[in-house]
Short mmCIF file of C-alpha atoms in Angstrom, two decimals:
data_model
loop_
_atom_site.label_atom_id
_atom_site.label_comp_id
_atom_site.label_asym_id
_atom_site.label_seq_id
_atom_site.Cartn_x
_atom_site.Cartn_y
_atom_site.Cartn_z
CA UNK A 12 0.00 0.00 0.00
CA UNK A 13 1.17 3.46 -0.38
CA UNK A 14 2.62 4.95 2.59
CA UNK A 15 0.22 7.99 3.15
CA UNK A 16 -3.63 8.28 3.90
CA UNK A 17 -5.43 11.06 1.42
CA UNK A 18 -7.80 12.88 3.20
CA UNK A 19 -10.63 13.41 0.86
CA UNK A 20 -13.09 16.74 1.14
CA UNK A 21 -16.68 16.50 -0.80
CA UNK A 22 -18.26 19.92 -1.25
CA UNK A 23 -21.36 21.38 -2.06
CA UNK A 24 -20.94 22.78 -5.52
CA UNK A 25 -18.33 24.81 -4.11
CA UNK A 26 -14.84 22.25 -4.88
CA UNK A 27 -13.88 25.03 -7.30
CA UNK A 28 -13.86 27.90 -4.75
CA UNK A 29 -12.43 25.65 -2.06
CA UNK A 30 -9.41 24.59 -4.31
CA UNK A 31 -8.46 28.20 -5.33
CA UNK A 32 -8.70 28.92 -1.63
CA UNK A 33 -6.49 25.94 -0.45
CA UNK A 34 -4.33 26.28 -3.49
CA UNK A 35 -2.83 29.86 -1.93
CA UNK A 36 -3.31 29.02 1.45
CA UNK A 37 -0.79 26.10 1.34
CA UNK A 38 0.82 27.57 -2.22
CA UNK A 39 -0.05 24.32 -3.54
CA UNK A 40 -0.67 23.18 -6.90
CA UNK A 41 -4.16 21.68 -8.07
CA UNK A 42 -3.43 18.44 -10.35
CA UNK A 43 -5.85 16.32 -12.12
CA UNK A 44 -9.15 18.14 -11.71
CA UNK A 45 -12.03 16.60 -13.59
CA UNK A 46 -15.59 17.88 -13.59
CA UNK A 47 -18.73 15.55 -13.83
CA UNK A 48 -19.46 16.73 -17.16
CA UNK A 49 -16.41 15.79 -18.59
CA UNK A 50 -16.07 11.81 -17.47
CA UNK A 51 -17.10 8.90 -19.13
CA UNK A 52 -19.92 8.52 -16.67
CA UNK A 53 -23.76 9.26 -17.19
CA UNK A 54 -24.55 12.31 -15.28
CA UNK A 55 -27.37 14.98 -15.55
CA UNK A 56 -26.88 18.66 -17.07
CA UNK A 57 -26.88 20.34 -13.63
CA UNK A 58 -23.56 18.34 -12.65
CA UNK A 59 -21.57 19.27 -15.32
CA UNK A 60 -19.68 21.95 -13.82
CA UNK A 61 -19.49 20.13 -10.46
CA UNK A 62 -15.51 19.28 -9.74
CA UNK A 63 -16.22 14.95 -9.99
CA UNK A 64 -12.17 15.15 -9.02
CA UNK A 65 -9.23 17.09 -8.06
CA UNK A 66 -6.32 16.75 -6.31
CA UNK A 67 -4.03 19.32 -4.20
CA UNK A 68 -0.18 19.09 -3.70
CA UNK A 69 2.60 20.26 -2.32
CA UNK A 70 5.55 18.28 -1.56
CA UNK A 71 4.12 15.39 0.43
CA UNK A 72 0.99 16.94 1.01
CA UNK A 73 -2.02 15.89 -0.72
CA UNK A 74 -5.60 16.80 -0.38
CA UNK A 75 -8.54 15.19 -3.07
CA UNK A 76 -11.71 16.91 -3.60
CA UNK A 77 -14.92 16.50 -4.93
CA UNK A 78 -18.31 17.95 -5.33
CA UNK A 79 -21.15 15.85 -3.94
CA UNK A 80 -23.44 14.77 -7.16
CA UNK A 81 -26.66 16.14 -7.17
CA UNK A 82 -29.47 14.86 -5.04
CA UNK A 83 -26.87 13.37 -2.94
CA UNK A 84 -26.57 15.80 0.69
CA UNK A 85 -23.30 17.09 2.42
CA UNK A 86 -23.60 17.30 6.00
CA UNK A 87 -20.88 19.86 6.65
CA UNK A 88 -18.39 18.73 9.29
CA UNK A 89 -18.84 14.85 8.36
CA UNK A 90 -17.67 15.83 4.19
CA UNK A 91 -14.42 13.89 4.98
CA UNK A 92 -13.01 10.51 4.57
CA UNK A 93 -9.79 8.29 3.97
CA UNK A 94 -8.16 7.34 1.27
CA UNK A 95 -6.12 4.20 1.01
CA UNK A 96 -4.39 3.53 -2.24
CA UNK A 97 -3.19 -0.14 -1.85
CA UNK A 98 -1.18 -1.89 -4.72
CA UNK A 99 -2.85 -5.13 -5.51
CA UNK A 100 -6.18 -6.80 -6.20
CA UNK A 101 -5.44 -8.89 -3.02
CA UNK A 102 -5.04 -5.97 -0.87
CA UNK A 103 -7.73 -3.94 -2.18
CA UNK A 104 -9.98 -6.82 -1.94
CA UNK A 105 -8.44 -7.81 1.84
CA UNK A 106 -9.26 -4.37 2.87
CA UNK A 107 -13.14 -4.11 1.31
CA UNK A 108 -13.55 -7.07 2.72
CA UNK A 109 -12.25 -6.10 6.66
CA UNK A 110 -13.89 -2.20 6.42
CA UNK A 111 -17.27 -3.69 5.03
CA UNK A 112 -17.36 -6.10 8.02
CA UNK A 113 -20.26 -4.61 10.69
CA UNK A 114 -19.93 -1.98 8.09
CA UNK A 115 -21.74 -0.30 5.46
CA UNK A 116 -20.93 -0.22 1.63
CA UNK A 117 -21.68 3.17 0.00
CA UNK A 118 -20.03 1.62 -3.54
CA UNK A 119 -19.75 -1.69 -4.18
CA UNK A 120 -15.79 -2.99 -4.90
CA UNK A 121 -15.74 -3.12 -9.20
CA UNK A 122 -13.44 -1.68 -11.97
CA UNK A 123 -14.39 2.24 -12.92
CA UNK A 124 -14.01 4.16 -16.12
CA UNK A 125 -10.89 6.06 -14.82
CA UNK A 126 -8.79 2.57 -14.68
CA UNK A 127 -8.85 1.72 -10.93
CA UNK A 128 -10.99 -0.93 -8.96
CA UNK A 129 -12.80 1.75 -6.43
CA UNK A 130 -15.07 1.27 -3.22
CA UNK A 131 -16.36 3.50 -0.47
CA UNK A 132 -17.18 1.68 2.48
CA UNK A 133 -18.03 3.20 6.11
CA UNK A 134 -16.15 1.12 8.74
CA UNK A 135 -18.14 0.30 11.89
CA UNK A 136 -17.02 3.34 13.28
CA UNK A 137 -18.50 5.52 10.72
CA UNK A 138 -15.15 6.33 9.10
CA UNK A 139 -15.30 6.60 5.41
CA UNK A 140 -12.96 4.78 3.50
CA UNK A 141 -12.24 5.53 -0.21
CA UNK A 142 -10.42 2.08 -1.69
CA UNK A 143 -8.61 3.08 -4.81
CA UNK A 144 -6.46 0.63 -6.63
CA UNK A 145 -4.82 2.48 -9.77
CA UNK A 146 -4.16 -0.78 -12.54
CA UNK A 147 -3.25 1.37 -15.04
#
């Protein structure tokens, strides 16, 4: 597994805003953002704009981001979770398996659009956990 945890932030329609702010905050640089309208996944006109992903860094800081899709609430002050980028079907599939136990799973474990085999599960704790294993 990599050797750092990602927080991740979900915003209200906001991402945008929050990155800029963040960005000269921590005089960061924003890598890899993505909006909803420009994936490879089905989405409605009102989420095109929406940020679906970004990321922050500087040095060995890293921050992701997201807007919440529409329909779908943010309850500011629980718009947080983990991310764990592990290196392996095995481990990706050891972990869903462990964090889903007395959990909940918010996306099922399969292979996305953006090359990576992807859940969200929340732990029996109520920790979110974003699984992310990049294959290609």
């Amino acid at each position: 597994m990599k050797k750092q945890i990602t927080p991740y932030l979900t915003f209200d329609g906001n991402a945008k805003q929050a990155l800029e702010f963040y960005k000269e905050l921590l005089g960061a640089e924003i890598i890899g953002l993505q909006t909803f309208g420009e994936a490879d996944y089905p989405t409605p006109p009102e989420a095109n704009d929406r940020v679906m992903h970004a990321q922050l860094k500087k040095e060995d800081i890293s921050i992701m981001f997201s807007d919440n899709f529409p329909g779908k609430s943010v309850v500011v002050g629980s718009n947080i979770s983990l991310t764990l980028e592990p290196e392996s079907d095995e481990e990706i599939e050891n972990l869903y398996n462990a964090l889903s136990k007395n959990g909940k799973v918010l996306n099922e474990l399969e292979d996305t659009f953006w090359g990576a085999k992807y859940a969200r599960v929340q732990d029996s704790f109520g920790i979110i956990w974003e699984l992310n294993y990049q294959k290609s």
